[in-house]
Tab-separated table of C-alpha atoms in Angstrom:
chain	number	residue	atom	x	y	z
A	87	UNK	CA	3.916	-3.124	-15.518
A	88	UNK	CA	7.457	-2.896	-14.182
A	89	UNK	CA	6.343	0.612	-13.085
A	90	UNK	CA	3.326	-0.842	-10.938
A	91	UNK	CA	5.951	-3.390	-9.297
A	92	UNK	CA	8.504	-0.754	-8.456
A	93	UNK	CA	5.587	0.853	-6.425
A	94	UNK	CA	6.269	-1.619	-3.685
A	95	UNK	CA	9.136	0.213	-2.611
A	96	UNK	CA	6.748	2.453	-0.889
A	97	UNK	CA	6.608	-0.465	1.859
A	98	UNK	CA	9.818	-0.247	2.081
A	99	UNK	CA	9.835	3.530	3.121
A	100	UNK	CA	6.829	2.844	5.630
A	101	UNK	CA	9.199	0.336	7.261
A	102	UNK	CA	12.186	2.653	7.327
A	103	UNK	CA	9.612	5.347	8.779
A	104	UNK	CA	8.287	2.742	11.689
A	105	UNK	CA	12.119	1.777	12.269
A	106	UNK	CA	13.073	5.142	12.846
A	107	UNK	CA	10.473	5.664	15.363
A	108	UNK	CA	11.112	2.272	17.255
A	109	UNK	CA	14.142	3.576	18.862
A	110	UNK	CA	12.045	6.240	20.829
A	111	UNK	CA	11.584	5.843	24.212
A	112	UNK	CA	7.976	5.656	24.357
A	113	UNK	CA	6.593	4.174	21.061
A	114	UNK	CA	4.390	6.900	19.605
A	115	UNK	CA	1.935	4.096	18.450
A	116	UNK	CA	1.025	3.614	21.980
A	117	UNK	CA	0.426	6.576	23.552
A	118	UNK	CA	-2.288	9.513	22.597
A	119	UNK	CA	-0.051	12.456	24.395
A	120	UNK	CA	1.200	13.224	20.644
A	121	UNK	CA	0.087	16.392	18.456
A	122	UNK	CA	-1.541	14.644	15.844
A	123	UNK	CA	-3.746	12.609	18.217
A	124	UNK	CA	-7.445	13.491	18.266
A	125	UNK	CA	-9.856	13.416	21.386
A	126	UNK	CA	-11.390	9.975	20.367
A	127	UNK	CA	-7.651	8.465	20.616
A	128	UNK	CA	-7.503	5.596	22.999
A	129	UNK	CA	-4.034	3.516	24.122
A	130	UNK	CA	-4.992	0.242	23.966
A	131	UNK	CA	-2.306	-1.074	26.482
A	132	UNK	CA	-4.126	0.664	29.322
A	133	UNK	CA	-7.608	-0.559	28.935
A	134	UNK	CA	-8.708	-3.386	30.519
A	135	UNK	CA	-10.766	-6.517	28.856
A	136	UNK	CA	-13.813	-5.380	30.640
A	137	UNK	CA	-13.785	-2.346	29.086
A	138	UNK	CA	-12.266	-2.483	25.696
A	139	UNK	CA	-15.675	-3.899	23.759
A	140	UNK	CA	-17.423	-1.092	25.086
A	141	UNK	CA	-14.987	1.816	25.025
A	142	UNK	CA	-13.669	1.233	21.246
A	143	UNK	CA	-16.832	1.593	19.822
A	144	UNK	CA	-16.204	5.099	19.779
A	145	UNK	CA	-12.599	5.264	19.739
A	146	UNK	CA	-9.756	5.118	17.454
A	147	UNK	CA	-6.268	3.639	18.686
A	148	UNK	CA	-3.264	5.498	18.870
A	149	UNK	CA	-1.644	2.724	16.439
A	150	UNK	CA	-4.350	3.422	13.538
A	151	UNK	CA	-3.867	7.553	14.501
A	152	UNK	CA	-0.114	7.447	14.175
A	153	UNK	CA	-0.537	5.638	10.799
A	154	UNK	CA	-3.132	7.770	9.136
A	155	UNK	CA	-2.472	11.113	10.568
A	156	UNK	CA	1.267	10.858	11.404
A	157	UNK	CA	2.788	8.582	8.708
A	158	UNK	CA	0.544	9.299	5.916
A	159	UNK	CA	-1.393	12.529	6.490
A	160	UNK	CA	-4.078	10.892	4.676
A	161	UNK	CA	-6.481	13.215	2.907
A	162	UNK	CA	-9.807	12.806	2.075
A	163	UNK	CA	-9.856	11.053	-0.996
A	164	UNK	CA	-7.429	10.440	-4.542
A	165	UNK	CA	-8.826	13.841	-5.649
A	166	UNK	CA	-6.873	15.610	-2.540
A	167	UNK	CA	-3.261	14.544	-3.576
A	168	UNK	CA	-2.088	17.379	-1.287
A	169	UNK	CA	1.622	18.155	-0.276
A	170	UNK	CA	4.339	15.567	-0.201
A	171	UNK	CA	5.299	14.283	2.943
A	172	UNK	CA	9.092	15.039	3.212
A	173	UNK	CA	9.969	12.676	5.662
A	174	UNK	CA	8.484	9.752	3.792
A	175	UNK	CA	10.223	11.165	0.678
A	176	UNK	CA	13.403	11.220	2.543
A	177	UNK	CA	12.735	7.339	3.367
A	178	UNK	CA	11.949	6.752	-0.146
A	179	UNK	CA	15.044	8.345	-1.346
A	180	UNK	CA	17.271	6.240	1.048
A	181	UNK	CA	15.800	3.231	-0.401
A	182	UNK	CA	16.262	4.042	-3.685
A	183	UNK	CA	19.900	4.952	-3.248
A	184	UNK	CA	20.224	1.501	-1.299
A	185	UNK	CA	18.794	-0.336	-4.068
A	186	UNK	CA	20.982	1.549	-6.593
A	187	UNK	CA	24.333	0.602	-4.744
A	188	UNK	CA	22.915	-2.806	-4.219
A	189	UNK	CA	22.666	-3.276	-8.625
A	190	UNK	CA	24.710	-0.366	-10.000
A	191	UNK	CA	27.328	-3.334	-10.887
A	192	UNK	CA	24.576	-5.651	-12.072
A	193	UNK	CA	24.876	-9.119	-10.057
A	194	UNK	CA	28.393	-8.543	-9.028
A	195	UNK	CA	26.776	-6.208	-6.590
A	196	UNK	CA	23.212	-7.725	-6.118
A	197	UNK	CA	24.729	-10.799	-5.669
A	198	UNK	CA	26.837	-9.895	-2.500
A	199	UNK	CA	24.134	-7.967	-0.997
A	200	UNK	CA	21.547	-10.710	-1.288
A	201	UNK	CA	23.986	-12.935	1.061
A	202	UNK	CA	23.043	-10.488	3.976
A	203	UNK	CA	19.880	-9.115	2.870
A	204	UNK	CA	18.202	-12.971	2.160
A	205	UNK	CA	19.799	-14.492	5.384
A	206	UNK	CA	19.228	-11.975	7.876
A	207	UNK	CA	15.217	-12.004	7.776
A	208	UNK	CA	15.514	-15.376	8.909
A	209	UNK	CA	17.170	-14.664	12.248
A	210	UNK	CA	14.566	-12.049	13.084
A	211	UNK	CA	11.981	-14.612	11.850
A	212	UNK	CA	13.579	-17.379	14.368
A	213	UNK	CA	13.708	-14.425	17.161
A	214	UNK	CA	9.849	-13.307	16.736
A	215	UNK	CA	9.018	-16.915	16.407
A	216	UNK	CA	10.124	-17.880	19.909
A	217	UNK	CA	8.894	-14.818	21.433
A	218	UNK	CA	5.451	-15.254	20.099
A	219	UNK	CA	4.884	-18.801	21.073
A	220	UNK	CA	5.696	-17.609	24.444
A	221	UNK	CA	3.225	-15.029	24.616
A	222	UNK	CA	-0.403	-15.540	26.317
A	223	UNK	CA	-3.157	-16.259	24.055
A	224	UNK	CA	-0.481	-17.875	21.313
A	225	UNK	CA	-2.047	-20.920	20.875
A	226	UNK	CA	-5.594	-19.117	20.299
A	227	UNK	CA	-3.974	-17.444	17.359
A	228	UNK	CA	-2.127	-20.632	16.266
A	229	UNK	CA	-5.361	-22.305	16.250
A	230	UNK	CA	-7.171	-19.809	14.354
A	231	UNK	CA	-4.008	-19.763	11.639
A	232	UNK	CA	-4.192	-23.778	11.389
A	233	UNK	CA	-7.795	-24.238	11.120
A	234	UNK	CA	-9.317	-22.081	8.820
A	235	UNK	CA	-13.113	-21.812	7.943
A	236	UNK	CA	-13.555	-24.705	5.515
A	237	UNK	CA	-16.748	-22.984	4.262
A	238	UNK	CA	-14.545	-20.056	3.103
A	239	UNK	CA	-13.256	-22.365	0.272
A	240	UNK	CA	-16.051	-22.599	-1.758
A	241	UNK	CA	-15.424	-19.181	-2.035
A	242	UNK	CA	-13.938	-18.207	-5.679
A	243	UNK	CA	-12.264	-14.984	-4.297
A	244	UNK	CA	-10.327	-16.919	-2.050
A	245	UNK	CA	-8.682	-19.459	-4.756
A	246	UNK	CA	-8.307	-15.990	-6.896
A	247	UNK	CA	-6.226	-14.184	-3.958
A	248	UNK	CA	-4.571	-17.279	-3.138
A	249	UNK	CA	-3.374	-17.933	-6.646
A	250	UNK	CA	-2.357	-14.238	-7.036
A	251	UNK	CA	-0.448	-14.226	-3.726
A	252	UNK	CA	1.618	-17.649	-4.884
A	253	UNK	CA	2.773	-15.814	-8.441
A	254	UNK	CA	3.777	-12.677	-6.733
A	255	UNK	CA	5.589	-14.830	-4.144
A	256	UNK	CA	7.347	-16.605	-6.376
A	257	UNK	CA	7.824	-13.593	-8.779
A	258	UNK	CA	5.834	-15.861	-11.536
A	259	UNK	CA	5.242	-14.308	-14.819
A	260	UNK	CA	7.159	-11.174	-13.784
A	261	UNK	CA	10.250	-12.526	-15.626
A	262	UNK	CA	12.480	-11.942	-12.811
A	263	UNK	CA	13.264	-15.729	-12.400
A	264	UNK	CA	14.049	-15.897	-16.024
A	265	UNK	CA	16.385	-12.867	-15.774
A	266	UNK	CA	18.046	-14.113	-13.041
A	267	UNK	CA	18.363	-17.579	-14.229
A	268	UNK	CA	20.264	-16.227	-17.285
A	269	UNK	CA	22.733	-15.791	-15.794
A	270	UNK	CA	23.641	-19.350	-14.460
A	271	UNK	CA	25.942	-21.995	-16.230
A	272	UNK	CA	24.384	-23.899	-19.123
A	273	UNK	CA	24.739	-27.205	-17.079
A	274	UNK	CA	23.453	-25.652	-13.638
A	275	UNK	CA	20.700	-27.822	-12.303
A	276	UNK	CA	17.854	-25.636	-12.485
A	277	UNK	CA	15.326	-28.875	-11.819
A	278	UNK	CA	17.107	-28.824	-8.535
A	279	UNK	CA	17.027	-25.030	-8.188
A	280	UNK	CA	13.348	-25.089	-8.679
A	281	UNK	CA	12.745	-27.794	-6.027
A	282	UNK	CA	14.800	-25.552	-3.476
A	283	UNK	CA	13.334	-22.236	-4.299
A	284	UNK	CA	9.627	-24.040	-3.819
A	285	UNK	CA	10.366	-25.608	-0.230
A	286	UNK	CA	12.339	-22.387	0.735
A	287	UNK	CA	9.586	-19.864	-0.472
A	288	UNK	CA	6.426	-21.969	0.838
A	289	UNK	CA	8.525	-22.693	4.266
A	290	UNK	CA	9.508	-19.691	4.985
A	291	UNK	CA	5.434	-18.284	4.494
A	292	UNK	CA	4.633	-21.210	6.571
A	293	UNK	CA	6.860	-20.058	9.576
A	294	UNK	CA	6.164	-16.798	9.205
A	295	UNK	CA	2.397	-17.276	9.648
A	296	UNK	CA	3.115	-18.744	13.047
A	297	UNK	CA	5.043	-15.483	14.296
A	298	UNK	CA	2.077	-13.189	12.937
A	299	UNK	CA	-0.675	-15.420	14.331
A	300	UNK	CA	0.793	-16.110	17.476
A	301	UNK	CA	1.063	-12.371	18.147
A	302	UNK	CA	-2.482	-11.823	16.845
A	303	UNK	CA	-3.510	-14.098	19.353
A	304	UNK	CA	-1.808	-12.379	22.057
A	305	UNK	CA	-3.215	-9.233	21.275
A	306	UNK	CA	-6.498	-10.625	21.149
A	307	UNK	CA	-5.978	-12.229	24.458
A	308	UNK	CA	-4.847	-8.687	26.142
A	309	UNK	CA	-7.830	-7.020	24.436
A	310	UNK	CA	-10.236	-9.690	25.446
A	311	UNK	CA	-12.003	-10.308	22.099
A	312	UNK	CA	-11.856	-12.838	19.619
A	313	UNK	CA	-8.490	-13.345	17.088
A	314	UNK	CA	-10.837	-12.674	14.326
A	315	UNK	CA	-11.692	-9.204	15.526
A	316	UNK	CA	-7.829	-8.302	15.018
A	317	UNK	CA	-7.173	-9.955	11.951
A	318	UNK	CA	-6.615	-7.460	9.460
A	319	UNK	CA	-4.993	-7.600	5.681
A	320	UNK	CA	-2.685	-5.290	3.538
A	321	UNK	CA	-0.807	-2.574	4.827
A	322	UNK	CA	-2.994	-2.572	8.128
A	323	UNK	CA	-1.402	-5.828	9.357
A	324	UNK	CA	2.072	-4.699	9.450
A	325	UNK	CA	1.857	-0.998	10.221
A	326	UNK	CA	-1.072	-1.072	12.414
A	327	UNK	CA	-1.701	-4.856	14.068
A	328	UNK	CA	1.735	-5.854	14.717
A	329	UNK	CA	3.105	-2.548	15.925
A	330	UNK	CA	0.347	-2.315	18.139
A	331	UNK	CA	0.551	-5.745	19.548
A	332	UNK	CA	4.316	-5.336	20.065
A	333	UNK	CA	3.663	-2.176	21.926
A	334	UNK	CA	1.487	-4.412	24.709
A	335	UNK	CA	5.135	-6.496	24.968
A	336	UNK	CA	7.333	-6.051	27.246
A	337	UNK	CA	10.685	-4.460	25.683
A	338	UNK	CA	8.669	-2.974	23.373
A	339	UNK	CA	11.225	-1.078	21.353
A	340	UNK	CA	13.479	-4.262	20.779
A	341	UNK	CA	10.570	-6.309	19.265
A	342	UNK	CA	9.512	-3.646	17.006
A	343	UNK	CA	12.871	-3.206	15.571
A	344	UNK	CA	13.470	-6.949	15.154
A	345	UNK	CA	9.912	-6.781	13.115
A	346	UNK	CA	10.689	-3.693	10.937
A	347	UNK	CA	14.089	-4.798	10.233
A	348	UNK	CA	13.177	-8.136	9.181
A	349	UNK	CA	10.150	-6.276	6.874
A	350	UNK	CA	12.478	-3.918	5.399
A	351	UNK	CA	15.336	-6.508	4.270
A	352	UNK	CA	12.214	-8.800	2.714
A	353	UNK	CA	11.315	-5.576	0.844
A	354	UNK	CA	14.878	-4.474	-0.412
A	355	UNK	CA	15.101	-8.298	-1.692
A	356	UNK	CA	12.092	-7.920	-3.822
A	357	UNK	CA	13.057	-4.523	-4.736
A	358	UNK	CA	16.195	-4.592	-6.289
A	359	UNK	CA	15.621	-8.084	-8.005
A	360	UNK	CA	12.616	-6.235	-9.878
A	361	UNK	CA	14.498	-3.157	-10.812
A	362	UNK	CA	17.330	-5.555	-11.843
A	363	UNK	CA	15.066	-7.572	-14.116
A	364	UNK	CA	14.238	-4.419	-16.365
A	365	UNK	CA	17.687	-3.401	-16.193
A	366	UNK	CA	19.462	-6.621	-17.301
A	367	UNK	CA	16.190	-6.886	-19.992
A	368	UNK	CA	17.044	-3.848	-21.597
A	369	UNK	CA	20.794	-4.369	-21.651
A	370	UNK	CA	20.466	-7.332	-23.030
A	371	UNK	CA	18.389	-5.893	-25.901
A	372	UNK	CA	20.739	-3.209	-26.602
A	373	UNK	CA	24.114	-4.709	-25.601
A	374	UNK	CA	26.299	-2.175	-27.799
A	375	UNK	CA	24.655	0.727	-26.066
A	376	UNK	CA	25.144	0.011	-22.428
A	377	UNK	CA	27.858	-2.433	-22.279
A	378	UNK	CA	30.416	0.285	-22.381
A	379	UNK	CA	32.686	1.360	-19.396
A	380	UNK	CA	30.310	3.386	-17.519
A	381	UNK	CA	27.195	3.434	-19.177
A	382	UNK	CA	25.499	0.678	-16.982
A	383	UNK	CA	25.705	2.318	-13.853
A	384	UNK	CA	24.790	5.845	-15.436
A	385	UNK	CA	21.541	3.554	-16.767
A	386	UNK	CA	20.700	2.003	-13.393
A	387	UNK	CA	20.869	5.557	-11.906
A	388	UNK	CA	18.542	6.927	-14.415
A	389	UNK	CA	16.296	4.499	-14.016
A	390	UNK	CA	16.394	4.775	-10.198
A	391	UNK	CA	16.192	8.771	-10.530
A	392	UNK	CA	13.064	8.695	-12.638
A	393	UNK	CA	10.945	6.106	-10.824
A	394	UNK	CA	11.926	7.903	-7.576
A	395	UNK	CA	10.433	11.302	-8.987
A	396	UNK	CA	7.336	9.423	-9.886
A	397	UNK	CA	6.942	7.973	-6.754
A	398	UNK	CA	6.690	11.160	-4.931
A	399	UNK	CA	3.189	11.647	-5.708
A	400	UNK	CA	2.750	8.050	-3.517
A	401	UNK	CA	4.417	9.784	-0.578
A	402	UNK	CA	1.562	12.473	-0.701
A	403	UNK	CA	-1.238	13.054	1.383
A	404	UNK	CA	-3.451	11.422	-0.570
A	405	UNK	CA	-0.675	8.690	-1.929
A	406	UNK	CA	-2.272	5.751	-0.382
A	407	UNK	CA	-5.069	5.931	-2.823
A	408	UNK	CA	-2.786	5.990	-5.659
A	409	UNK	CA	-0.919	2.654	-4.049
A	410	UNK	CA	-3.782	1.060	-3.390
A	411	UNK	CA	-4.964	1.503	-6.930
A	412	UNK	CA	-1.727	0.208	-8.142
A	413	UNK	CA	-1.886	-2.518	-6.069
A	414	UNK	CA	-5.199	-3.446	-7.209
A	415	UNK	CA	-5.202	-3.060	-11.003
A	416	UNK	CA	-1.465	-2.809	-11.965
A	417	UNK	CA	0.693	-6.297	-12.056
A	418	UNK	CA	-1.676	-8.611	-10.022
A	419	UNK	CA	-4.726	-10.945	-10.631
A	420	UNK	CA	-6.191	-10.720	-13.927
A	421	UNK	CA	-2.266	-9.400	-15.357
A	422	UNK	CA	-1.050	-12.807	-13.684
A	423	UNK	CA	-3.315	-15.120	-14.720
A	424	UNK	CA	-3.231	-13.918	-18.191
A	425	UNK	CA	0.431	-13.600	-18.551
A	426	UNK	CA	0.887	-17.304	-17.045
A	427	UNK	CA	-1.554	-18.843	-19.748
A	428	UNK	CA	0.364	-16.770	-22.317
A	429	UNK	CA	3.959	-17.907	-21.417
A	430	UNK	CA	2.386	-21.854	-21.129
A	431	UNK	CA	0.920	-21.098	-24.730
A	432	UNK	CA	4.165	-19.850	-26.078
A	433	UNK	CA	6.516	-22.337	-24.329
A	434	UNK	CA	4.820	-25.732	-24.562
A	435	UNK	CA	2.774	-25.248	-27.672
A	436	UNK	CA	4.789	-22.389	-29.594
A	437	UNK	CA	8.397	-23.424	-28.747
A	438	UNK	CA	7.449	-27.268	-28.073
A	439	UNK	CA	7.016	-29.003	-24.738
A	440	UNK	CA	9.037	-31.895	-26.032
A	441	UNK	CA	12.045	-29.850	-26.914
A	442	UNK	CA	11.886	-28.017	-23.119
A	443	UNK	CA	12.396	-31.459	-21.933
A	444	UNK	CA	15.404	-32.463	-24.206
A	445	UNK	CA	16.994	-28.880	-23.698
A	446	UNK	CA	16.419	-29.506	-19.378
A	447	UNK	CA	17.743	-33.010	-19.916
A	448	UNK	CA	20.576	-31.734	-22.130
A	449	UNK	CA	21.653	-29.033	-19.147
A	450	UNK	CA	21.189	-31.368	-16.117
A	451	UNK	CA	21.729	-34.899	-17.359
A	452	UNK	CA	18.133	-35.977	-15.842
A	453	UNK	CA	14.650	-35.896	-17.717
A	454	UNK	CA	11.791	-34.017	-16.328
A	455	UNK	CA	8.875	-36.223	-14.949
A	456	UNK	CA	6.015	-36.481	-18.125
A	457	UNK	CA	3.919	-34.662	-15.293
A	458	UNK	CA	5.512	-31.396	-16.067
A	459	UNK	CA	4.459	-31.712	-19.972
A	460	UNK	CA	0.799	-32.139	-18.528
A	461	UNK	CA	1.294	-29.103	-16.511
A	462	UNK	CA	2.906	-26.770	-19.264
A	463	UNK	CA	0.360	-28.015	-21.739
A	464	UNK	CA	-2.603	-28.601	-20.055
A	465	UNK	CA	-3.144	-28.272	-16.583
A	466	UNK	CA	-1.588	-24.572	-15.877
A	467	UNK	CA	-3.255	-23.055	-18.981
A	468	UNK	CA	-6.600	-24.266	-18.035
A	469	UNK	CA	-6.472	-23.131	-14.185
A	470	UNK	CA	-4.976	-19.850	-15.547
A	471	UNK	CA	-7.569	-19.231	-18.140
A	472	UNK	CA	-10.450	-20.227	-15.498
A	473	UNK	CA	-8.870	-18.009	-12.938
A	474	UNK	CA	-8.910	-15.199	-15.223
A	475	UNK	CA	-12.227	-15.655	-16.265
A	476	UNK	CA	-13.552	-15.969	-12.505
A	477	UNK	CA	-11.457	-12.894	-11.834
A	478	UNK	CA	-13.971	-11.190	-14.563
A	479	UNK	CA	-17.106	-12.617	-13.264
A	480	UNK	CA	-16.199	-12.029	-9.880
A	481	UNK	CA	-15.021	-8.301	-10.148
A	482	UNK	CA	-15.527	-5.870	-7.449
A	483	UNK	CA	-14.839	-1.980	-7.599
A	484	UNK	CA	-11.594	-1.292	-5.105
A	485	UNK	CA	-12.818	0.050	-2.048
A	486	UNK	CA	-10.319	1.896	0.432
A	487	UNK	CA	-10.952	0.733	3.981
A	488	UNK	CA	-14.336	-0.453	2.883
A	489	UNK	CA	-16.078	2.991	3.106
A	490	UNK	CA	-14.110	5.163	0.325
A	491	UNK	CA	-15.325	4.705	-3.029
A	492	UNK	CA	-12.814	5.858	-6.121
A	493	UNK	CA	-14.288	8.000	-8.447
A	494	UNK	CA	-15.176	6.750	-12.105
A	495	UNK	CA	-12.135	8.027	-13.624
A	496	UNK	CA	-9.908	6.363	-11.410
A	497	UNK	CA	-11.603	2.895	-12.085
A	498	UNK	CA	-10.875	4.068	-15.523
A	499	UNK	CA	-7.297	4.704	-14.779
A	500	UNK	CA	-6.967	1.169	-13.457
A	501	UNK	CA	-8.703	-0.682	-16.247
A	502	UNK	CA	-6.110	1.320	-18.295
A	503	UNK	CA	-2.990	0.001	-16.263
A	504	UNK	CA	-4.380	-3.322	-16.259
A	505	UNK	CA	-5.036	-3.608	-19.677
A	506	UNK	CA	-1.510	-2.262	-20.926
A	507	UNK	CA	-0.037	-5.108	-19.212
A	508	UNK	CA	-2.922	-7.492	-20.179
A	509	UNK	CA	-2.924	-6.502	-24.046
A	510	UNK	CA	0.661	-5.859	-24.887
A	511	UNK	CA	1.513	-9.863	-25.456
A	512	UNK	CA	-1.170	-10.341	-28.213
A	513	UNK	CA	-0.433	-7.015	-29.747
A	514	UNK	CA	3.426	-7.614	-29.600
A	515	UNK	CA	3.048	-11.144	-30.736
A	516	UNK	CA	0.705	-10.018	-33.607
A	517	UNK	CA	3.154	-7.404	-34.754
A	518	UNK	CA	6.001	-9.580	-34.712
A	519	UNK	CA	3.924	-12.427	-36.785
A	520	UNK	CA	2.763	-9.765	-39.401
A	521	UNK	CA	6.655	-8.512	-39.802
A	522	UNK	CA	7.536	-12.261	-39.959
A	523	UNK	CA	5.257	-13.139	-42.733
A	524	UNK	CA	6.310	-9.954	-44.940
A	525	UNK	CA	9.537	-9.965	-44.313
A	526	UNK	CA	9.407	-13.798	-45.668
A	527	UNK	CA	7.299	-12.757	-48.814
A	528	UNK	CA	9.643	-10.323	-50.007
A	529	UNK	CA	12.446	-12.162	-49.507
A	530	UNK	CA	10.996	-14.949	-51.724
A	531	UNK	CA	12.328	-14.742	-55.752
A	532	UNK	CA	10.052	-13.953	-58.227
A	533	UNK	CA	10.959	-15.998	-60.909
A	534	UNK	CA	13.290	-18.761	-61.677
A	535	UNK	CA	16.896	-18.719	-60.761
A	536	UNK	CA	19.274	-18.499	-63.789
A	537	UNK	CA	22.197	-20.883	-63.807
């Protein structure tokens, strides 16, 4: 499961690649005079609002061609991995190197790095928010953001994706919060920490929505189209729509640098926390092996190096197809809901919700509200189970850009990745139960005790 989470470092490598090109005197995704551009390329900033709709029917924007032909060098499908894009490979290496030096001393180093990487994006977010709010058409984008289509709420897929996003945003069911929380003092107020984490996380996401949609509103206004036309999801939003929008602004290099610096440091935080989760869990399982001088650093180095080698296939010409496969079938949706169900059942029914409440009261001095007990025992397991079932019922095969259909063996590989995470919990639990029962049976005396 961690291998699938680690693949998100590729977004960090893409952001670094774009950041380097952001210092060019002329942004390459704003013009069509580059060697990788085709005859159908169109520079959107040179088109007026009257010609855009007709012209764009047979044209490809410079931003899309930069993304697909210069960054990815995208092939015809997952069957054609092609060669490694060595510029992206170097960016990937730089990202893993930064990750290593952020966590090689465990929380002693990652904690210091987090002071900067966790706060700097807020500075960039504030700058982009002010700039976005002053752009023409920004109110149209904000209106689209704040007044969604209510009819979409009847679509189960919307709720499934929303729940998945919340779990990913909060690192729920991934083990990261558990691992990082293990470094706290016993009397740390975890109740207060949870409140502030929830408030800051959701608050940041809400404010970031204004940053994104104000710029999308400006982009729609510049092209003379509706906001819905320019809205994209996934990598297309960060690496096509937003760079395309900043190229229409005054001083585009500055705004592009701000955006990709923010994205880069957000990815950095996510990555080294995810890796730290694996490192700490393994070290805690084998303390005698890894808690010796120099061994922790070597173990972290080996993990970073091995995953860098594995992820070289993600920076090949067909790597984007593999990445989307990981993203869709790896640690997401069904796996998240199933893990949430298992965690709640193990915590509230196996360990005991009353014991959890007692421990929290002993740690913080405050007894949690009975509402939390209801959530742990009934509400969250029920919602997780319903969401898991709905995902299976509403399941649709992955498509790339809504046109490329993966071969059957790729879908089989995707389900294998998903089941490797989902089935691990019940299989491990069953194994533990069998071993425990067998051990307890073997140690029982066969006859009476002689005095």
